[in-house]
mmCIF file of C-alpha atoms and ligand atoms in Angstrom:
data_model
loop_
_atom_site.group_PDB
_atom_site.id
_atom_site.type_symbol
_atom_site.label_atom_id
_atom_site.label_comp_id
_atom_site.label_asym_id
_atom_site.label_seq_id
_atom_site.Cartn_x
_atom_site.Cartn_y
_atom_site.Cartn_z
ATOM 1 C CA UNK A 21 0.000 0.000 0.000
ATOM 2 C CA UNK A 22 1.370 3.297 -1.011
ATOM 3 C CA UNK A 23 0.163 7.020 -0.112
ATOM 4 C CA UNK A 24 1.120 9.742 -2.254
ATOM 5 C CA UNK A 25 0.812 13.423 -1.346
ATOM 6 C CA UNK A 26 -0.263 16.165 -3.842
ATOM 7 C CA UNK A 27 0.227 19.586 -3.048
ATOM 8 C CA UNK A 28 -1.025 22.752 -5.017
ATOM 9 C CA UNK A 29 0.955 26.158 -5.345
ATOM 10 C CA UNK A 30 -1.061 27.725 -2.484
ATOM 11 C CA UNK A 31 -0.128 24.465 -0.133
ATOM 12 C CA UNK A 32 -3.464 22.783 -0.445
ATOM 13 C CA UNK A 33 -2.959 19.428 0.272
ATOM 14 C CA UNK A 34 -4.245 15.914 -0.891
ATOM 15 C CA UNK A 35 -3.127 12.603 0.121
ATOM 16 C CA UNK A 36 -4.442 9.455 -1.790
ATOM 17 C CA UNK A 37 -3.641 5.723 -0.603
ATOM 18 C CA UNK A 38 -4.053 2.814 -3.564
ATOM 19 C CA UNK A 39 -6.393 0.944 -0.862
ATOM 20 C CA UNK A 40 -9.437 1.815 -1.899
ATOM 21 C CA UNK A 41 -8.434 5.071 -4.447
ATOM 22 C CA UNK A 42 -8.990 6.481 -1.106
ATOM 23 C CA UNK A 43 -8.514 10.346 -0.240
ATOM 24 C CA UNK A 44 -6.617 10.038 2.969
ATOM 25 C CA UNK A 45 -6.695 13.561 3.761
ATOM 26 C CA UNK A 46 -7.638 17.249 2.343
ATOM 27 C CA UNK A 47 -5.917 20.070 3.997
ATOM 28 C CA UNK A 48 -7.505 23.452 3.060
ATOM 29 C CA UNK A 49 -7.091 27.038 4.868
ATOM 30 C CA UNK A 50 -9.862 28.690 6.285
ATOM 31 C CA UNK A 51 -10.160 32.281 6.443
ATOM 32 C CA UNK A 52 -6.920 33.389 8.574
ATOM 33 C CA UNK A 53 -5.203 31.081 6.533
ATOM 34 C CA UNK A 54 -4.862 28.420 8.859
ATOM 35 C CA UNK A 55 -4.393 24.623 7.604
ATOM 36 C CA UNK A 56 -6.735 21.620 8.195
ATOM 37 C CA UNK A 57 -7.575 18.724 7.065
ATOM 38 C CA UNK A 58 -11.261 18.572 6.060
ATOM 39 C CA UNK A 59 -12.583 15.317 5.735
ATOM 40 C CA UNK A 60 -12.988 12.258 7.865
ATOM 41 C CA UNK A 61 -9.796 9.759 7.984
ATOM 42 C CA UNK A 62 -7.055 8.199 9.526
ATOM 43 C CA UNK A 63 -3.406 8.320 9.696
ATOM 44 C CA UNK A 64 -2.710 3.975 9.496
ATOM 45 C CA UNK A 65 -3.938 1.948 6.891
ATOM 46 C CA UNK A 66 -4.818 -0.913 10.033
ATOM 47 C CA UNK A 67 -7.426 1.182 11.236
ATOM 48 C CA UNK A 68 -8.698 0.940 7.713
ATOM 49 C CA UNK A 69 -8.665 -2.820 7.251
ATOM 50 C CA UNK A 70 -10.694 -2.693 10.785
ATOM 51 C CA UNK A 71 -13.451 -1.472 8.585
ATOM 52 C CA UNK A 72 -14.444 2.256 8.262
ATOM 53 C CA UNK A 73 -18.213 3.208 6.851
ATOM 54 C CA UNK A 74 -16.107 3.862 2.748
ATOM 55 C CA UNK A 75 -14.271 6.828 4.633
ATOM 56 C CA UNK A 76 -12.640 8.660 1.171
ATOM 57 C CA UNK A 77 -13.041 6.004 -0.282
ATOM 58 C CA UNK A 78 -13.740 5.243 -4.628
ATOM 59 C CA UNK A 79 -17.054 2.995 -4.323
ATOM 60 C CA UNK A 80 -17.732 0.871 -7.147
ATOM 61 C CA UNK A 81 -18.807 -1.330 -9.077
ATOM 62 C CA UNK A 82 -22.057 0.166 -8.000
ATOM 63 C CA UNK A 83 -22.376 3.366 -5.492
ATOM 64 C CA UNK A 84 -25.415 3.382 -3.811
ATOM 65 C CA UNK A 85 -28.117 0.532 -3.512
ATOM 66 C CA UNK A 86 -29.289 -1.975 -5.339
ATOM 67 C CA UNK A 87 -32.604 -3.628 -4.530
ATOM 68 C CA UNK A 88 -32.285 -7.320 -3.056
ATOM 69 C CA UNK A 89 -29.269 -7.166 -4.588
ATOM 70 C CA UNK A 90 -30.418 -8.218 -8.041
ATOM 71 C CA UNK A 91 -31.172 -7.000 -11.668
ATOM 72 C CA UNK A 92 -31.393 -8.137 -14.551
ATOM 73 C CA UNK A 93 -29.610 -7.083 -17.942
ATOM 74 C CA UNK A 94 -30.189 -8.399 -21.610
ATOM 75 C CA UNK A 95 -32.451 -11.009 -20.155
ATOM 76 C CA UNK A 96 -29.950 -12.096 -17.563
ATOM 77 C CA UNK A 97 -30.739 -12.214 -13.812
ATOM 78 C CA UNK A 98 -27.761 -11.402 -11.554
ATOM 79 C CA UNK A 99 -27.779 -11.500 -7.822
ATOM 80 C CA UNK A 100 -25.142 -9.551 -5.725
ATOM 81 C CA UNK A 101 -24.452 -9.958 -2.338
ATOM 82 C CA UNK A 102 -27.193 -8.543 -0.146
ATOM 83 C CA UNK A 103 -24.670 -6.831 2.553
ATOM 84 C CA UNK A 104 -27.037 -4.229 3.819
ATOM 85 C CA UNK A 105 -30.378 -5.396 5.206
ATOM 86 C CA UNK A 106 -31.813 -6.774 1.912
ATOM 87 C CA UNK A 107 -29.437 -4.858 -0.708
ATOM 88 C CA UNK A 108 -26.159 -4.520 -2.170
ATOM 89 C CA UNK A 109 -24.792 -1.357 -1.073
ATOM 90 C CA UNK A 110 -21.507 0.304 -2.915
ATOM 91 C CA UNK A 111 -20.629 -2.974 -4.854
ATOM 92 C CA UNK A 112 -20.829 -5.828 -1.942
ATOM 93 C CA UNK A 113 -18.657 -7.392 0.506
ATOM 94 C CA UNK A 114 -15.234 -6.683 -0.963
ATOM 95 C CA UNK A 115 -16.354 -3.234 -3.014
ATOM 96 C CA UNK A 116 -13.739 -1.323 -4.966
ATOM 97 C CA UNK A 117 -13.363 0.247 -1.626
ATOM 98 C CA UNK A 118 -11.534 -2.805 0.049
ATOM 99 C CA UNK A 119 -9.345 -3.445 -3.433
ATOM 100 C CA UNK A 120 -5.631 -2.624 -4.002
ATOM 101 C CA UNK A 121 -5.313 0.103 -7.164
ATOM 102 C CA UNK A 122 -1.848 0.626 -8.891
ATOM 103 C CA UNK A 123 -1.375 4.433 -8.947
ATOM 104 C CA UNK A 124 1.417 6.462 -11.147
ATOM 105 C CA UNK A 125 1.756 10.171 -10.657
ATOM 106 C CA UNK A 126 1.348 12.847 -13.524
ATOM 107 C CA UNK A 127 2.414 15.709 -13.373
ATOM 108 C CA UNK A 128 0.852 18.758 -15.286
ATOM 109 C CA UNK A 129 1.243 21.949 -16.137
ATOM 110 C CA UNK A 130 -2.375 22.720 -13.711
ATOM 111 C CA UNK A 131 -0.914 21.163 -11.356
ATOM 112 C CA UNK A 132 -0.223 17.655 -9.855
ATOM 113 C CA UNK A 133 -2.168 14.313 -10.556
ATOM 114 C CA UNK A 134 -2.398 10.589 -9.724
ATOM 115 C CA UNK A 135 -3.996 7.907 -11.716
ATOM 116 C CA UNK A 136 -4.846 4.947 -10.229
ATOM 117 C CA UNK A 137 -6.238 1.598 -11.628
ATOM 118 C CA UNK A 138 -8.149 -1.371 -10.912
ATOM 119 C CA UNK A 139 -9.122 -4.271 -12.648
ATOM 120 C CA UNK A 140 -12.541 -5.969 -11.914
ATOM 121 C CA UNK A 141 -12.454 -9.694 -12.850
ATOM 122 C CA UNK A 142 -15.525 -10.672 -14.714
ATOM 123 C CA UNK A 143 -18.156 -12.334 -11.945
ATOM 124 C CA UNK A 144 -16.099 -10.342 -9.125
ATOM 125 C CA UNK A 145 -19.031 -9.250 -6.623
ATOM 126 C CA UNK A 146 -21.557 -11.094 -8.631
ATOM 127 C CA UNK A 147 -21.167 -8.487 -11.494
ATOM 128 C CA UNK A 148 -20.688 -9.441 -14.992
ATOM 129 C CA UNK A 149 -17.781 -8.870 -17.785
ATOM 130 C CA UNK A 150 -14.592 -7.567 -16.506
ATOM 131 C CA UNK A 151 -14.500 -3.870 -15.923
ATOM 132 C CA UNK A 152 -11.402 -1.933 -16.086
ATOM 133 C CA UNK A 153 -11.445 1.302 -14.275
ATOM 134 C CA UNK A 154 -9.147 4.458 -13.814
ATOM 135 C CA UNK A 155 -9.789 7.429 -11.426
ATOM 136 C CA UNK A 156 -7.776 10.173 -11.212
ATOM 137 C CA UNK A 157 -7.588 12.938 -9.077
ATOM 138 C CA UNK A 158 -5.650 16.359 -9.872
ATOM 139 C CA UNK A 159 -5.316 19.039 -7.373
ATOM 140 C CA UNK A 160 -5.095 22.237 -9.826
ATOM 141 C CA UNK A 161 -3.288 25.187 -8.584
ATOM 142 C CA UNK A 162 -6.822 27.339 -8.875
ATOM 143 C CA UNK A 163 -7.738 25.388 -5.789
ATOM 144 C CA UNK A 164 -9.639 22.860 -7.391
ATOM 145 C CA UNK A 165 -9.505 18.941 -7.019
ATOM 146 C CA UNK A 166 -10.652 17.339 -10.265
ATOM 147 C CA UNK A 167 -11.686 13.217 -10.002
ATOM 148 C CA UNK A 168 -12.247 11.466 -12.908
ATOM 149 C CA UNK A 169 -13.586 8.447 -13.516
ATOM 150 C CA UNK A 170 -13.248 6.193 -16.354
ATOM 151 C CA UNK A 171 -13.810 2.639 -17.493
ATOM 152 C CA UNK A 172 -14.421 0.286 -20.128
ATOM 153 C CA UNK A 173 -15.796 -3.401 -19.934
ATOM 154 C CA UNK A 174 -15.563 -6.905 -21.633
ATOM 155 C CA UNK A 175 -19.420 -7.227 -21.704
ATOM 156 C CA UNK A 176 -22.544 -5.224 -20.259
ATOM 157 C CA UNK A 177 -22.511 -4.158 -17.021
ATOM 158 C CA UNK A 178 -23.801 -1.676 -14.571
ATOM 159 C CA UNK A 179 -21.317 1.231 -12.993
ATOM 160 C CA UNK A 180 -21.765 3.634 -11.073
ATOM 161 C CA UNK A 181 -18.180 5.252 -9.472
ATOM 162 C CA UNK A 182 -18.287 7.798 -6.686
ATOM 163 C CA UNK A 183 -15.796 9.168 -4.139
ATOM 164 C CA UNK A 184 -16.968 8.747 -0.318
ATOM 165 C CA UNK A 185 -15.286 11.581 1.211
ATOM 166 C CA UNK A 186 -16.964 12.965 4.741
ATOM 167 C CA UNK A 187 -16.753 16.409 4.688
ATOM 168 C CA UNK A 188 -15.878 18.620 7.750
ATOM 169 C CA UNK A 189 -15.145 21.866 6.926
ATOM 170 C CA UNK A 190 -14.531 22.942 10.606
ATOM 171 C CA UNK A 191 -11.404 20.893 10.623
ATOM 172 C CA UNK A 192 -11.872 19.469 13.848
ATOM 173 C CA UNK A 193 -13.697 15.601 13.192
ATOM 174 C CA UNK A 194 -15.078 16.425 17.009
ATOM 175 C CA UNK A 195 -17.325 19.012 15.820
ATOM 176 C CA UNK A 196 -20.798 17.960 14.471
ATOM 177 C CA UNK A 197 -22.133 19.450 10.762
ATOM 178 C CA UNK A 198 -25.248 20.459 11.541
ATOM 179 C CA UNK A 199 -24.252 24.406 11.257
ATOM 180 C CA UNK A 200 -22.925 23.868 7.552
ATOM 181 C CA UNK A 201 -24.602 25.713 5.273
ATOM 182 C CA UNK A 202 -25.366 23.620 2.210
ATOM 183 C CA UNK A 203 -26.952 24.592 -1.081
ATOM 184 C CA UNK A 204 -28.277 21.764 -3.493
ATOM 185 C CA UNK A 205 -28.843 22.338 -7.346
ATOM 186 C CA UNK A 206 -31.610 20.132 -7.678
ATOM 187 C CA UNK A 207 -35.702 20.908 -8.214
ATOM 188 C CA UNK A 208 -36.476 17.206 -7.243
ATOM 189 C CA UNK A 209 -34.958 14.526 -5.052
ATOM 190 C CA UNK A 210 -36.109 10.439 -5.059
ATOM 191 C CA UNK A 211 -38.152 9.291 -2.304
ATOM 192 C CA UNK A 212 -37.151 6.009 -0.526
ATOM 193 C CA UNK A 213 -38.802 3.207 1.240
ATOM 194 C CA UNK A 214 -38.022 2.158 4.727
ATOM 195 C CA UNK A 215 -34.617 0.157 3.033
ATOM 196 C CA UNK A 216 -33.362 3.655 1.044
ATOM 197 C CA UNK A 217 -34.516 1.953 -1.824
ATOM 198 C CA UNK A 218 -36.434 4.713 -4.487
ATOM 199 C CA UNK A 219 -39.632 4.321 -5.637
ATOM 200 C CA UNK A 220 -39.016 5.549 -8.971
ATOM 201 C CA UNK A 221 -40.505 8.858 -7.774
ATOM 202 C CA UNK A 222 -38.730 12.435 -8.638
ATOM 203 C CA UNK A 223 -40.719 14.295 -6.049
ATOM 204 C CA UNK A 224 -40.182 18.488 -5.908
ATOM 205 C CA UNK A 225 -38.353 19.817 -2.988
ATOM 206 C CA UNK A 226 -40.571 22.636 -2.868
ATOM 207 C CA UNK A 227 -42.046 23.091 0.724
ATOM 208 C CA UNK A 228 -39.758 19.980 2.279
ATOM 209 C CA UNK A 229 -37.152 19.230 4.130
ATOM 210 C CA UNK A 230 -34.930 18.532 1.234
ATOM 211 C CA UNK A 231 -35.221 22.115 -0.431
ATOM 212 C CA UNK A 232 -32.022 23.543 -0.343
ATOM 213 C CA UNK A 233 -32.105 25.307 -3.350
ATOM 214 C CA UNK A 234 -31.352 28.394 -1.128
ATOM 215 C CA UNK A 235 -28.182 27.914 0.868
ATOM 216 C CA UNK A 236 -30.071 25.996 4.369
ATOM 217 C CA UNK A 237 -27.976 24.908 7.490
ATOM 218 C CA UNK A 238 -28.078 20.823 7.790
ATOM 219 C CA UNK A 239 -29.269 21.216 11.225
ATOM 220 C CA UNK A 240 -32.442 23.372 11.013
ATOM 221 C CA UNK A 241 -34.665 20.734 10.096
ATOM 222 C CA UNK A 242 -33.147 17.571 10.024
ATOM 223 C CA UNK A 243 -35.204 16.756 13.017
ATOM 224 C CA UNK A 244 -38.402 17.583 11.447
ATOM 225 C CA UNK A 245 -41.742 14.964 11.617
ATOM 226 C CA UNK A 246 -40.808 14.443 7.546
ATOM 227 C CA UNK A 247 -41.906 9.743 6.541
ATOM 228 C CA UNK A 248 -38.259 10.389 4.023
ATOM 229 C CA UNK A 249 -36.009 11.745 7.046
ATOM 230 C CA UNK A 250 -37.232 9.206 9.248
ATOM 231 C CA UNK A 251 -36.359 6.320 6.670
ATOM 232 C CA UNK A 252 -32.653 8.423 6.545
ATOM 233 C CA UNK A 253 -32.244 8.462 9.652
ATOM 234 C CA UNK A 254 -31.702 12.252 8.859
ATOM 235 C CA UNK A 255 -30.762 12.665 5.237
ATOM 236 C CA UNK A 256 -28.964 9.927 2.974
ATOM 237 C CA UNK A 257 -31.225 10.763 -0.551
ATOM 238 C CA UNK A 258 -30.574 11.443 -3.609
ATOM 239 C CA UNK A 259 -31.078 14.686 -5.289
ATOM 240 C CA UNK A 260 -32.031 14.879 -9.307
ATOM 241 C CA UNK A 261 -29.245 17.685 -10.113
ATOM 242 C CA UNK A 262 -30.841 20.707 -12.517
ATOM 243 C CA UNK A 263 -28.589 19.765 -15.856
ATOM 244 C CA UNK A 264 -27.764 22.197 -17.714
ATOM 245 C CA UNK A 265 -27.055 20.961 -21.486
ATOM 246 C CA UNK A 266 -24.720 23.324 -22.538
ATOM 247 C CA UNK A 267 -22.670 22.818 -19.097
ATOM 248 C CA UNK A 268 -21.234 19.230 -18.801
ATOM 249 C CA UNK A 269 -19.806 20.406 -15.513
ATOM 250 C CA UNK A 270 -23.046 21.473 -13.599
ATOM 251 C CA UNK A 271 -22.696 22.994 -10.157
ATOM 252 C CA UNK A 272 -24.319 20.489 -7.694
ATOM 253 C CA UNK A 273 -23.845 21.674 -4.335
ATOM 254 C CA UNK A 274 -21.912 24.389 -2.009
ATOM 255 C CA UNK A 275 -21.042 23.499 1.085
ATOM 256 C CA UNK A 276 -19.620 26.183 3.746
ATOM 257 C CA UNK A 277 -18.704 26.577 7.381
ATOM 258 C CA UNK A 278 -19.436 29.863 9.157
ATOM 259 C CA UNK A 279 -17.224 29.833 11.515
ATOM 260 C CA UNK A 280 -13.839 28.507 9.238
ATOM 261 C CA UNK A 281 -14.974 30.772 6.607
ATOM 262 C CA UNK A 282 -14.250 27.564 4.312
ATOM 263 C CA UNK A 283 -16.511 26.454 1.289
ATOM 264 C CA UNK A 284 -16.404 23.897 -1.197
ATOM 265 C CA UNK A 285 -18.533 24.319 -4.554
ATOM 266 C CA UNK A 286 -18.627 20.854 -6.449
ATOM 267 C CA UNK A 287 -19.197 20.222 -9.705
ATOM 268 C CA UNK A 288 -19.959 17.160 -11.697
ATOM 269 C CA UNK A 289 -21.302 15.727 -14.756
ATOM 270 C CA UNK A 290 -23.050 13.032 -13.341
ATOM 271 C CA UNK A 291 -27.227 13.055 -13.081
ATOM 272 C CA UNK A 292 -27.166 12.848 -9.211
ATOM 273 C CA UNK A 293 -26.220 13.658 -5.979
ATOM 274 C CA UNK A 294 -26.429 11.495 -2.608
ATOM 275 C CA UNK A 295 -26.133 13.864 0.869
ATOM 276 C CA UNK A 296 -25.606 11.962 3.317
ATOM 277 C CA UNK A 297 -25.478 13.507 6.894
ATOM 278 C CA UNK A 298 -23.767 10.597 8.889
ATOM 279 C CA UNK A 299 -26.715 9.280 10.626
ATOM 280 C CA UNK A 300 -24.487 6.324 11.166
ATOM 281 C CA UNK A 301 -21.519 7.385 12.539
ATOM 282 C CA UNK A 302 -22.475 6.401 16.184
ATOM 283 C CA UNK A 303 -19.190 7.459 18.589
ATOM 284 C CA UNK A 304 -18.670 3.715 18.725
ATOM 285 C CA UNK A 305 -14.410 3.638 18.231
ATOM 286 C CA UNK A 306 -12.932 3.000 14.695
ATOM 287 C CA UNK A 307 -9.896 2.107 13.535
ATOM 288 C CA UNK A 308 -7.371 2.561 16.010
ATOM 289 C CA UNK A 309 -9.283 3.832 18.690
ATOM 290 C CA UNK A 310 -10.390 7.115 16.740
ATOM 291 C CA UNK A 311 -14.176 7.418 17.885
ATOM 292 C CA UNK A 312 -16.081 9.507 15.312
ATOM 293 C CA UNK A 313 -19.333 10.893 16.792
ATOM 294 C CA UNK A 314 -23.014 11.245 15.727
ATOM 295 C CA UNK A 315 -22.931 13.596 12.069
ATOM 296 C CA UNK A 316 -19.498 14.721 12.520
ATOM 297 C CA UNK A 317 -19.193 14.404 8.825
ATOM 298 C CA UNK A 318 -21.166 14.308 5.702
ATOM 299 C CA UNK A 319 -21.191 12.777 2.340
ATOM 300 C CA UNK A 320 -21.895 14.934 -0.982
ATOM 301 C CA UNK A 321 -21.966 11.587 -3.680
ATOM 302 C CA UNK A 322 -22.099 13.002 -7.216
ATOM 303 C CA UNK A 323 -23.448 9.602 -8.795
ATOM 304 C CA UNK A 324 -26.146 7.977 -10.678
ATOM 305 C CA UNK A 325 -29.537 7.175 -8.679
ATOM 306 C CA UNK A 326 -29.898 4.672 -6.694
ATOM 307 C CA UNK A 327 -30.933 0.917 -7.491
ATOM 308 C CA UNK A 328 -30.799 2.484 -11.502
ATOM 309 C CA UNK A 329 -30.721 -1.409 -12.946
ATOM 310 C CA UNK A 330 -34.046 -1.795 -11.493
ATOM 311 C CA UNK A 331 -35.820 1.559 -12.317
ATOM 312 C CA UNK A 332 -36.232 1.857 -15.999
ATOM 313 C CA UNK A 333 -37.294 5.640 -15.843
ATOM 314 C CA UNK A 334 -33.697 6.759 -14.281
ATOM 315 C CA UNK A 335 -30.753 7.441 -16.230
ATOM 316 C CA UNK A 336 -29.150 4.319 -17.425
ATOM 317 C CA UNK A 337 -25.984 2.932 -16.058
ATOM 318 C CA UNK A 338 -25.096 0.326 -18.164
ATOM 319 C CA UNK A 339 -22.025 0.262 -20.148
ATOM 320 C CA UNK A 340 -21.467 -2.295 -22.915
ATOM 321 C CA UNK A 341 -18.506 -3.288 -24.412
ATOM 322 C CA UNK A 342 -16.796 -0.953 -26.758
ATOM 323 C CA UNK A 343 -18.264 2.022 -25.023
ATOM 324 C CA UNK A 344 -16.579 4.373 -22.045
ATOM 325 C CA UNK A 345 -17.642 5.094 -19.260
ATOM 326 C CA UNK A 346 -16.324 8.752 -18.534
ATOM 327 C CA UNK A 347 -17.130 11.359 -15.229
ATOM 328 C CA UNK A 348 -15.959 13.617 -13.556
ATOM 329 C CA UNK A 349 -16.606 15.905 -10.360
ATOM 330 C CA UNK A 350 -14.480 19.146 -9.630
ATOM 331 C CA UNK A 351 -14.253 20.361 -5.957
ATOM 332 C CA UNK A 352 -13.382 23.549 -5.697
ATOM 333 C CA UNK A 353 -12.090 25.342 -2.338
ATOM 334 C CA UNK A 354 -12.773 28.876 -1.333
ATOM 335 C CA UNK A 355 -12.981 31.019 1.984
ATOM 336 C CA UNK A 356 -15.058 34.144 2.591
ATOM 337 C CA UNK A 357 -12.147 36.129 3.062
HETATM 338 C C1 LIG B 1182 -25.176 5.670 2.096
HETATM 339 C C2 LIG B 1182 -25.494 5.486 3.554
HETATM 340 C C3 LIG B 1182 -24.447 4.603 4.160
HETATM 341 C C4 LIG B 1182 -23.095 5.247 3.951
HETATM 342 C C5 LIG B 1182 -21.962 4.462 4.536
HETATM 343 C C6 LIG B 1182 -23.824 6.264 1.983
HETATM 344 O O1 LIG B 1182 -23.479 6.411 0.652
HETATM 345 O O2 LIG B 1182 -26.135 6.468 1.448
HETATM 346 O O3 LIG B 1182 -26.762 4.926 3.715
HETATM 347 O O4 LIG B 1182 -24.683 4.417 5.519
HETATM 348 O O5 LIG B 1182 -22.886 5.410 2.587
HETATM 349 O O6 LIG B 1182 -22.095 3.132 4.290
#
């Protein structure tokens, strides 16, 4: 296992490990310039292998949920491991989260990158064809992180790839999030049943819980008497992201931290976006020791929908062979300096 460290002009500061494609750490300043890292992680890969809830982590073959862990493609039926309650969450026991990723730094002239790759054995997970996939990450010296994703496939498949970073824009993992302020680009979000699966629904934010098309604190009404929080736990939906065709980079969300003065404005190309506000980080000790506590950390997933092999109306996520699969979501750091 290998970490590499890139590091931008103004000493922003990423550092990836090839377990998992992870992103180990994300040092930003907030407004007095002061350094911190900004999302949830640890120091030793151990704590890692002890099992962490995808902490940074690239999540594949298939981010999110799929229903009883089955679908079926070109008249096939396929059945995935079932490793949360009755689904496959973010590609089964031993995701592309848990897998070892040769990595080879590029330089460029915007700015450091690393590429890292994986190859998925056909049947790996339960999934079909073998899928060969690439994400790289390049922190640009306009204080931006660009991840791409890419990958082609011996035979039809579903993918969905997605970084699992927990955000904390405080810089101190002890704080809770519930006093970011978060803004969503999205008119409609996808109702869930009682196992986060989607009914298929794109339901308008307007007059919920889950409008933030105005920039809302998590906090102020997380706790509200809402049947879609309560399934959450708090929020872990996905929002339908307002497209806008003659932007392939659409702006999805901006997050930002009063008191740091830090934001982060990500864009993406992908249909989707999963918030996630940590319901289930529980204080319970992780890794070596490190005890992360109720919503200390939160989860912006720019990704397809959720259980998409089984819901003909969302966008499709298969790729077939000969075709490429291509993403990409751009980060971008500011304070309110
Ligand atoms: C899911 C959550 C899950 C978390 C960690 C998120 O992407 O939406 O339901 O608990 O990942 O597993």
């Amino acid at each position: 296992m290998q970490i590499y460290t890139l590091t931008n002009i103004h000493g922003i500061e990423a550092r990836i490990m090839t377990y998992g494609a992870t992103l180990v750490s994300l040092r930003t300043p907030d407004r007095a310039g002061h350094f911190n890292n900004v999302i949830l992680g640890f120091d030793t890969l151990d704590s890692y292998l002890a099992g962490v809830p995808y902490f940074g982590a690239t999540v594949g073959r298939y981010a999110n949920r799929i229903a009883n862990g089955r679908f079926t493609l070109d008249g096939k039926s396929y059945q995935l491991p079932q490793n949360n309650g009755p689904n496959s969450l973010h590609g089964g026991n031993q995701g592309f989260d848990k897998r070892v990723w040769t990595a080879e730094p590029i330089p460029t002239p915007t700015g450091p990158s690393l590429r890292l790759s994986y190859v998925s054995a056909a049947g790996e997970e339960g999934y079909p064809g073998e899928l060969t996939a690439h994400v790289t990450y390049r922190l640009n010296d306009d204080d931006s992180l660009a991840i791409d994703f890419e990958a082609t496939s011996t035979a039809p498949t579903p993918v969905n790839l997605a970084n699992h970073a927990y955000f904390n824009l405080t810089g101190d993992s002890r704080n809770a999030i519930l006093d970011h302020l978060l803004k969503i680009n999205a008119d409609r979000f996808t109702p869930v049943n009682a196992t986060l699966i989607p009914s298929g629904e794109m339901r308008e934010v307007a007059h919920t819980p889950f409008d933030f098309r105005t920039p809302q604190t998590i906090g102020s009404r997380i706790n509200d008497r809402d049947e879609q929080l309560r399934f959450g736990g708090g929020y872990d939906h996905n929002w339908v992201l307002n497209r806008s065709a003659s932007q392939p980079l659409t702006l999805a969300a901006v997050l930002s931290d009063p008191k740091s003065g830090r934001s982060i404005e990500i864009r993406t190309t992908q249909p989707g976006l999963q918030f996630y506000s940590g319901n289930f980080l529980d204080g319970k000790p992780a890794g070596a020791g490190t005890v992360f506590e109720y919503r200390t950390g939160l989860c912006l997933e720019t990704q397809h929908f959720p259980d998409s092999p089984n819901q003909p109306t969302f966008p499709s996520t298969v790729l077939r062979a000969g075709q490429i699969y291509a993403e990409k979501t751009v980060l971008i750091f500011r304070t309110d300096k």
